[in-house]
Coordinates of N, CA and C in Angstrom, one line a residue:
X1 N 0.8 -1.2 0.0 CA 0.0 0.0 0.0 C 0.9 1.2 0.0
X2 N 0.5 2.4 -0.3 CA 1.3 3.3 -0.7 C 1.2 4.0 0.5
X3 N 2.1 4.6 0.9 CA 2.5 5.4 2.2 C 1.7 7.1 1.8
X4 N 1.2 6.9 3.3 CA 0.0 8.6 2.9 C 1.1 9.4 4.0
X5 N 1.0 10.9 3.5 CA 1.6 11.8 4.6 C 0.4 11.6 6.0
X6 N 1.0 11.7 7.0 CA 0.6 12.0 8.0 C -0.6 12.6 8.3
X7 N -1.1 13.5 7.7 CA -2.0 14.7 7.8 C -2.8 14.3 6.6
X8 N -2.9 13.1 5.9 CA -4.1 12.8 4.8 C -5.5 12.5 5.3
X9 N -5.4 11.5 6.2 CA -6.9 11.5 7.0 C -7.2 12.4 7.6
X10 N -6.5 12.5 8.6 CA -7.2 13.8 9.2 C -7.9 15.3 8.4
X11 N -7.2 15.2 7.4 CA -7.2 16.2 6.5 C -8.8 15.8 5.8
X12 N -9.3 14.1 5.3 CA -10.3 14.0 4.7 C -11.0 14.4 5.6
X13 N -11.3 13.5 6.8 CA -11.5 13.6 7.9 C -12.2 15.5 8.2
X14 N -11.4 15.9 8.4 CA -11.5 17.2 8.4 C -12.6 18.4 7.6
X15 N -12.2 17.9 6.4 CA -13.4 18.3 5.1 C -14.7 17.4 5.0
X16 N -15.0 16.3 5.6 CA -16.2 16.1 5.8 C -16.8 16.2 6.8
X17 N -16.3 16.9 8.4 CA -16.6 17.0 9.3 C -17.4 19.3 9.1
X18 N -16.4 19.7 8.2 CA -16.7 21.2 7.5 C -17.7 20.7 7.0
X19 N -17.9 20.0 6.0 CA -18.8 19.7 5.1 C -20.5 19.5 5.1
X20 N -20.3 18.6 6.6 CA -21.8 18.1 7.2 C -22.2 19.4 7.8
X21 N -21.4 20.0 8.6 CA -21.3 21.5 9.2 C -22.5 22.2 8.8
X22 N -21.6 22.9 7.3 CA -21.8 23.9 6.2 C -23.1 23.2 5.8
X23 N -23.8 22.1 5.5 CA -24.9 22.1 4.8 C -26.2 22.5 5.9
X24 N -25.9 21.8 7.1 CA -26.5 22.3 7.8 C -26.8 23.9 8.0
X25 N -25.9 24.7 8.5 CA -26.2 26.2 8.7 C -26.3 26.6 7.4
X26 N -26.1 26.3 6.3 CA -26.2 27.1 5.2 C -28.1 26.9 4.8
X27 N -28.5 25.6 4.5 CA -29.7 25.6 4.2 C -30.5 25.4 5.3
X28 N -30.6 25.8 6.9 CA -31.2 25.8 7.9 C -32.2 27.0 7.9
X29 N -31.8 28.0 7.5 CA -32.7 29.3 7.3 C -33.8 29.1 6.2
X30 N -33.3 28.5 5.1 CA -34.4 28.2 4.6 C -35.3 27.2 4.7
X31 N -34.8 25.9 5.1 CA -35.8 25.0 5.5 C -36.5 25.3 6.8
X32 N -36.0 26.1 7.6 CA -37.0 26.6 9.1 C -37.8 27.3 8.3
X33 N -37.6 28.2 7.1 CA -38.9 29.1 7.0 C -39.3 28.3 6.1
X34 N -39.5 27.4 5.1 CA -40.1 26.3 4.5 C -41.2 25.7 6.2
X35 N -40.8 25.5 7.0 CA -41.3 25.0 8.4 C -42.2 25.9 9.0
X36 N -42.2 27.1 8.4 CA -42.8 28.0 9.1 C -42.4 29.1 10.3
X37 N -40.6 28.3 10.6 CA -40.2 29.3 12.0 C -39.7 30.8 11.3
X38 N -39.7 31.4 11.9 CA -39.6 33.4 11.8 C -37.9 33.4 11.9
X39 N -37.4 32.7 12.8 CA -35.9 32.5 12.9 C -35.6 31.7 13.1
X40 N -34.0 31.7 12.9 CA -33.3 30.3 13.2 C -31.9 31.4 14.3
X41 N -32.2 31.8 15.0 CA -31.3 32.4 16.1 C -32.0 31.3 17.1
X42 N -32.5 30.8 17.5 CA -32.3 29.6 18.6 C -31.8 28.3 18.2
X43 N -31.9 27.9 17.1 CA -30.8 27.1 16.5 C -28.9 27.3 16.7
X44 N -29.0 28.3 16.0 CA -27.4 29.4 16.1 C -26.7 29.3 17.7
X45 N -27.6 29.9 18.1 CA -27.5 29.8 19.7 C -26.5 28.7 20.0
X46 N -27.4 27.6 20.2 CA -27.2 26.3 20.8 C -26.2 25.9 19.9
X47 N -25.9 25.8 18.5 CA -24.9 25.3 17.8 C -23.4 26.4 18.3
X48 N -23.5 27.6 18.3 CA -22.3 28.3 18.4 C -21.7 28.6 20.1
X49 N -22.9 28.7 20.7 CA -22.9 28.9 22.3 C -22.3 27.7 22.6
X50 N -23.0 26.5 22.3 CA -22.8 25.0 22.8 C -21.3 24.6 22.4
X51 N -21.0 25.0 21.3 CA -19.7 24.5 20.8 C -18.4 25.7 21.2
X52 N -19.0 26.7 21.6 CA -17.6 27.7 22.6 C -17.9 27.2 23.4
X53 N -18.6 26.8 24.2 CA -19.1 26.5 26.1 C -18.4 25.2 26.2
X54 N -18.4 24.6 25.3 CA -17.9 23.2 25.8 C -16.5 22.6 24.9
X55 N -15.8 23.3 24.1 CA -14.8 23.4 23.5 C -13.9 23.1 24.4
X56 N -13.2 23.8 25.5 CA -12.7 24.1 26.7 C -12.5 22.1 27.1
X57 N -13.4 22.0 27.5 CA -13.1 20.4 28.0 C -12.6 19.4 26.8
X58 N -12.9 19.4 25.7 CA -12.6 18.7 24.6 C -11.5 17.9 24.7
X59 N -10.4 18.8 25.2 CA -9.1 18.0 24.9 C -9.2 17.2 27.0
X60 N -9.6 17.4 27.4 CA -9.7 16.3 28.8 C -10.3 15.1 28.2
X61 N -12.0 15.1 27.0 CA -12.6 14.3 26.2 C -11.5 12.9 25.5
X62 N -11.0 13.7 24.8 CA -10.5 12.9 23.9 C -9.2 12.5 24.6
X63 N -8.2 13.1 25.9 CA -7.5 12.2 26.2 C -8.0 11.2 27.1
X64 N -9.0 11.2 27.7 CA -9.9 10.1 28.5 C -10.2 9.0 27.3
X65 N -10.7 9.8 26.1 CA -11.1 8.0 25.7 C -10.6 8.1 24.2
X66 N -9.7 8.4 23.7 CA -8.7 8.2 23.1 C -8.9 9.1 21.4
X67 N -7.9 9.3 20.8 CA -8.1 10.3 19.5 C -9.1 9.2 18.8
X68 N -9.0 8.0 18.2 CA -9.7 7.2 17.8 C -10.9 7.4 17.8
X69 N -11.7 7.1 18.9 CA -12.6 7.2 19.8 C -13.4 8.1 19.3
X70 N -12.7 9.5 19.9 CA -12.6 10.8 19.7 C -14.0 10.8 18.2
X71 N -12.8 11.0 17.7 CA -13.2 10.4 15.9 C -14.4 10.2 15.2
X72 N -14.7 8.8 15.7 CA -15.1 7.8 15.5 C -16.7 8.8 16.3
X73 N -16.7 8.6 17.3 CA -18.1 9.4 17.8 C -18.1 10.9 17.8
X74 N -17.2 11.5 17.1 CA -17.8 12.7 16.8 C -18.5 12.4 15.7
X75 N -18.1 12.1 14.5 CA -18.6 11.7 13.2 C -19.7 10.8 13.0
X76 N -20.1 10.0 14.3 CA -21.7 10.0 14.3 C -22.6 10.4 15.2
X77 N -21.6 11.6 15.8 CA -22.9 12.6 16.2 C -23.4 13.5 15.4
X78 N -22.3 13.8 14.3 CA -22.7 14.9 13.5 C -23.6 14.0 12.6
X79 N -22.9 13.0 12.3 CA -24.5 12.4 11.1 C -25.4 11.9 11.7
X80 N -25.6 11.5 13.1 CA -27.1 12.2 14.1 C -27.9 13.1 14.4
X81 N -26.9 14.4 13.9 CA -27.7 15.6 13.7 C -28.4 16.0 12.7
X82 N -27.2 15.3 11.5 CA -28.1 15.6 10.1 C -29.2 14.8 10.0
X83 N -29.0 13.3 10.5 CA -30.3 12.2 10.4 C -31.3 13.4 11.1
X84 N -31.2 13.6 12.7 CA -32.5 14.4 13.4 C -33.6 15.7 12.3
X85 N -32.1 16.5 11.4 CA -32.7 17.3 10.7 C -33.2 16.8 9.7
X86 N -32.9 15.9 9.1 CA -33.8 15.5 8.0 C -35.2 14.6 7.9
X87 N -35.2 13.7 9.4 CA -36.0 12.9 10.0 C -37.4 14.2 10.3
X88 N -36.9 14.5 11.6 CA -37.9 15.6 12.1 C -38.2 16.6 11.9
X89 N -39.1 16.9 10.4 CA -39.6 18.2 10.0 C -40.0 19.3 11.1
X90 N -39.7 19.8 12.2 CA -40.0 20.7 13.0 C -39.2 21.6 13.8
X91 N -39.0 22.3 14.6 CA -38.3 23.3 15.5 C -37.7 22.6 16.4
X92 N -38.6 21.3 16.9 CA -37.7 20.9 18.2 C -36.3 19.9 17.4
X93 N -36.4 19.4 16.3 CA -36.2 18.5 15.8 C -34.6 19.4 15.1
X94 N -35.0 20.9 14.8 CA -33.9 21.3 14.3 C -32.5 22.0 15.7
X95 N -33.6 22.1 16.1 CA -32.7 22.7 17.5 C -31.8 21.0 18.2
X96 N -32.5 19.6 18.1 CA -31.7 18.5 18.4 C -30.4 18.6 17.7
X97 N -30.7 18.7 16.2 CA -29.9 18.7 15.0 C -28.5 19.7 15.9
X98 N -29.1 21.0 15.8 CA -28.0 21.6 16.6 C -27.1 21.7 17.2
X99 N -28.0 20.9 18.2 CA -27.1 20.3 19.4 C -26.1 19.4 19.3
X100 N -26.6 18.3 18.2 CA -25.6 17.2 18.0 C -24.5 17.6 17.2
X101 N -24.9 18.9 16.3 CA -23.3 19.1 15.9 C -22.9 20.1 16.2
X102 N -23.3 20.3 17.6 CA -22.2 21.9 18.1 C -21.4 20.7 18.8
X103 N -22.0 19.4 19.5 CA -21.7 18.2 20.5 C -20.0 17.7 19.4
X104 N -20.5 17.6 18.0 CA -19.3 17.0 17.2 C -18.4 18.0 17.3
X105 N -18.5 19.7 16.8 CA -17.8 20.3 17.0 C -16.8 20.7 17.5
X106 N -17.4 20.3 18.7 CA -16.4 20.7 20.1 C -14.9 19.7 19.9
X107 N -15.1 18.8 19.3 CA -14.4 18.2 19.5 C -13.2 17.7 17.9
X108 N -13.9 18.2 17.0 CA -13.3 18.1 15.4 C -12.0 18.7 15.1
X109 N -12.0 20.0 15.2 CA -10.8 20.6 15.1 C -9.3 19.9 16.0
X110 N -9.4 20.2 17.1 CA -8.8 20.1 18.2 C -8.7 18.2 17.7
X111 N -9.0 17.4 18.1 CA -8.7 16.0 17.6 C -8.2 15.7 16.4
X112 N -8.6 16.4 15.0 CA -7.7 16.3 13.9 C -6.9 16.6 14.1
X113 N -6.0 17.9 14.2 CA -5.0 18.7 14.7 C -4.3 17.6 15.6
X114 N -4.9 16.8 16.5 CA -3.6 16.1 17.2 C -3.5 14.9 16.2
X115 N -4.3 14.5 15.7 CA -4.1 13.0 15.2 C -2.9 14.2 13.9
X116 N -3.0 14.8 13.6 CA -2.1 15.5 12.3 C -0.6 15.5 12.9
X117 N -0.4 16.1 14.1 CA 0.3 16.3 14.0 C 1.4 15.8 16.3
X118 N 0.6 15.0 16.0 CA 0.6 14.0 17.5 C 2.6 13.6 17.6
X119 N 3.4 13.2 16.8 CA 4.0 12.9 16.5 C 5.5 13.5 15.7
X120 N 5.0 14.3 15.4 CA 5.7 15.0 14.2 C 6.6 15.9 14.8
X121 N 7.9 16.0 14.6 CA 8.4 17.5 15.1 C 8.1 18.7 15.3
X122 N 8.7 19.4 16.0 CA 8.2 21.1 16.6 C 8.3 21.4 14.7
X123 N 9.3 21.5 13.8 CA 9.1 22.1 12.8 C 7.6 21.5 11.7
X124 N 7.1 20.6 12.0 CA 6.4 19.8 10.6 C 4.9 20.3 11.4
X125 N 4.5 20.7 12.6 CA 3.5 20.9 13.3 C 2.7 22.1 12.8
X126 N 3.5 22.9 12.0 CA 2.8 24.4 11.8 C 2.1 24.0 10.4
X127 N 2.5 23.2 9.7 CA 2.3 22.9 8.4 C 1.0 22.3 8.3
X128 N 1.2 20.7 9.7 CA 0.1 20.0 9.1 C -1.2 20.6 9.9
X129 N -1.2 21.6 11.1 CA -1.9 22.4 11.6 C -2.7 23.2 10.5
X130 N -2.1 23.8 10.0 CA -2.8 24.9 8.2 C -3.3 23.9 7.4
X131 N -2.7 22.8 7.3 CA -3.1 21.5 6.2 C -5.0 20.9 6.8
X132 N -5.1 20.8 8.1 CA -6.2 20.5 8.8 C -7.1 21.6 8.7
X133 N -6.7 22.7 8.7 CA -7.8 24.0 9.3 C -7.8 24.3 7.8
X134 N -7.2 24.1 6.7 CA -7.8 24.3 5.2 C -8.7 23.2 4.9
X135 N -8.6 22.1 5.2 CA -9.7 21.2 4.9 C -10.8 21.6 5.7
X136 N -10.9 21.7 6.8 CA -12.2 21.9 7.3 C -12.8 23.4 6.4
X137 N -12.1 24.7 6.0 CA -12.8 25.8 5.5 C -13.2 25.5 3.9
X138 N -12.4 24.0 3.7 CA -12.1 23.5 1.9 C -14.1 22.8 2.2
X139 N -13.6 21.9 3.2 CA -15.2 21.3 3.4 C -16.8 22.5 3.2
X140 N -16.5 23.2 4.7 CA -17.2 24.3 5.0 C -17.9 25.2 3.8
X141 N -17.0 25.5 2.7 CA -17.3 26.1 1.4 C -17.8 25.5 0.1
X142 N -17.1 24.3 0.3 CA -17.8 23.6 -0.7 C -18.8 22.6 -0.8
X143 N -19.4 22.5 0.4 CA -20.4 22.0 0.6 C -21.9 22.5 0.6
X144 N -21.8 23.9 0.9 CA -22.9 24.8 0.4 C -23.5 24.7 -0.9
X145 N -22.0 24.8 -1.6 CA -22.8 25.0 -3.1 C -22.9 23.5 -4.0
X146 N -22.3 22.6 -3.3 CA -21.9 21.5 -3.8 C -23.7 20.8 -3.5
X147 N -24.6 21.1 -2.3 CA -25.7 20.7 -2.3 C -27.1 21.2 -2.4
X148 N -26.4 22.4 -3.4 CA -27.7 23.3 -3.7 C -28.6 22.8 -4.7
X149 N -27.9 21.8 -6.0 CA -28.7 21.6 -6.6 C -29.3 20.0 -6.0
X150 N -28.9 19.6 -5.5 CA -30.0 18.9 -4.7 C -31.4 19.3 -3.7
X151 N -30.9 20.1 -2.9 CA -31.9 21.2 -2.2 C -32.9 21.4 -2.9
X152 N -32.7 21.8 -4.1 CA -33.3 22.5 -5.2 C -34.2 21.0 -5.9
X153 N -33.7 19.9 -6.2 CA -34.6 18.7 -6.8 C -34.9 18.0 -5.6
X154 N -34.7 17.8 -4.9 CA -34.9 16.7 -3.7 C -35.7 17.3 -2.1
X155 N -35.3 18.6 -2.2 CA -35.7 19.1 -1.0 C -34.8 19.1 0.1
X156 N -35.0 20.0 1.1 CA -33.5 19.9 2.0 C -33.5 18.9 3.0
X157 N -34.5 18.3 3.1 CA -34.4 16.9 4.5 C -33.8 15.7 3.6
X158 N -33.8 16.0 2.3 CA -32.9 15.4 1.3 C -31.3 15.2 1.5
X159 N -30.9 16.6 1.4 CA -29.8 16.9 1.5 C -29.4 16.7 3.1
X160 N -29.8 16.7 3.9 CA -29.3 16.3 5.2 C -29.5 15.1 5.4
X161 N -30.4 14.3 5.0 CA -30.1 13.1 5.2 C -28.8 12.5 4.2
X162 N -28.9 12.7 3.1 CA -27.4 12.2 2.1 C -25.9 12.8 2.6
X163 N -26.1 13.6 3.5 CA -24.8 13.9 4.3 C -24.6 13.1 5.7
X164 N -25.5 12.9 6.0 CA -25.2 11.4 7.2 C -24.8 10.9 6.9
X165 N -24.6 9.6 5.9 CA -24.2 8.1 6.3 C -22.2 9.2 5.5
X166 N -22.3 9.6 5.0 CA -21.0 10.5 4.5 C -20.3 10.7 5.7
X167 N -21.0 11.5 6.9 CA -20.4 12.0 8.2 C -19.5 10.5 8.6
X168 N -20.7 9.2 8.7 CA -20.4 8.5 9.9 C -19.9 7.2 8.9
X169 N -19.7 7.6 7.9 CA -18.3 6.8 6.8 C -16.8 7.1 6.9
X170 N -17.3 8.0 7.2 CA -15.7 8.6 7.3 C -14.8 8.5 8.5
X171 N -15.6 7.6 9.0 CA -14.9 7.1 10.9 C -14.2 6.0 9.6
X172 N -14.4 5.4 8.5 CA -14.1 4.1 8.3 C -12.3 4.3 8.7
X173 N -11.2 5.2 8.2 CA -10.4 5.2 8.0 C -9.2 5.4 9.5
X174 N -10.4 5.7 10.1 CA -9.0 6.1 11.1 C -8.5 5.0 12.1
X175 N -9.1 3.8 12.3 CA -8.4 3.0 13.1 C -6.7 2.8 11.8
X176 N -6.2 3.2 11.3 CA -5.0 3.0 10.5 C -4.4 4.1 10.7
X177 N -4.4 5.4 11.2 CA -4.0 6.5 11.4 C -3.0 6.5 12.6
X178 N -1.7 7.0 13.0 CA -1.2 6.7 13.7 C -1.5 7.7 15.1
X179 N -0.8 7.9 16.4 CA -1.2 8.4 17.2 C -1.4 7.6 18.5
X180 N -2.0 7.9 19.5 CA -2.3 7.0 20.3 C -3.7 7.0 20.3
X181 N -4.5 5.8 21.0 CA -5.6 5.3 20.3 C -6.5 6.7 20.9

């Protein structure tokens, strides 16, 4: 098998964790008002409040039950949230959605970044740090527009549901990733 740099999973990893993100908050305003809600600031709330308020503990998280782990259940909380949003047509149903991926959030960044760069010299750390945080903004961007024309034929509980099983596929790769578990 061919040898991947260090920072390739985490890096996919990374752009489909942006990716599930970005479709959510990008097409959330319009499917709440497709729902009939006036706003989606109580959604926002809980996704951005929830994911600063509890960022903070993240790294006690994942050294208690390992980068793997880590990984592995963030990536199907977030495609639990997208399942919730596209299952439960309603307010309470979008606000769960929220919850589960401010819950992945907290924990994405910060666990790519170590599995990237857990190992690597003081010099190679700045590198695969920028290599991580461009996949997730590579995800985040291109995922908006990448599921518009679906939105557009399918409807958006469409598109959140076809970004789940994507979220919680992407756990496939990392028991091979080096690091501690």
């Amino acid at each position: 098998a061919a040898h991947l740099p260090r920072t390739a999973v985490p890096l996919a990893l990374s752009v489909i964790a942006g990716g599930g993100l970005a479709g959510y908050t990008s097409y959330l305003p319009l499917y709440a008002g497709q729902l009939g809600q006036r706003s989606v600031a109580p959604e926002f709330a809980v996704l951005v409040g929830g994911t600063a308020l509890a960022r903070p503990a993240a790294g006690r998280l994942v050294d208690r039950v390992g980068q793997r782990s880590a990984v592995v259940g963030l990536l199907a909380v977030e495609s639990g949230g997208l399942a919730a949003a596209a299952a439960w047509p309603a307010a309470a149903g979008l606000l769960v959605a929220a919850a589960l991926l401010a819950a992945a959030q907290v924990l994405s960044l910060p666990v790519f970044i170590l599995l990237a760069t857990g190992r690597l010299p003081a010099g190679g750390r700045t590198g695969a740090v920028a290599a991580i945080t461009a996949g997730y903004d590579i995800g985040y961007r291109a995922a908006a527009p990448g599921a518009g024309p679906g939105a557009r034929r399918a409807g958006h509980p469409a598109i959140f549901a076809g970004a789940a099983p994507v979220a919680v596929c992407g756990a496939r790769p990392v028991p091979r990733v080096g690091g501690s578990s």
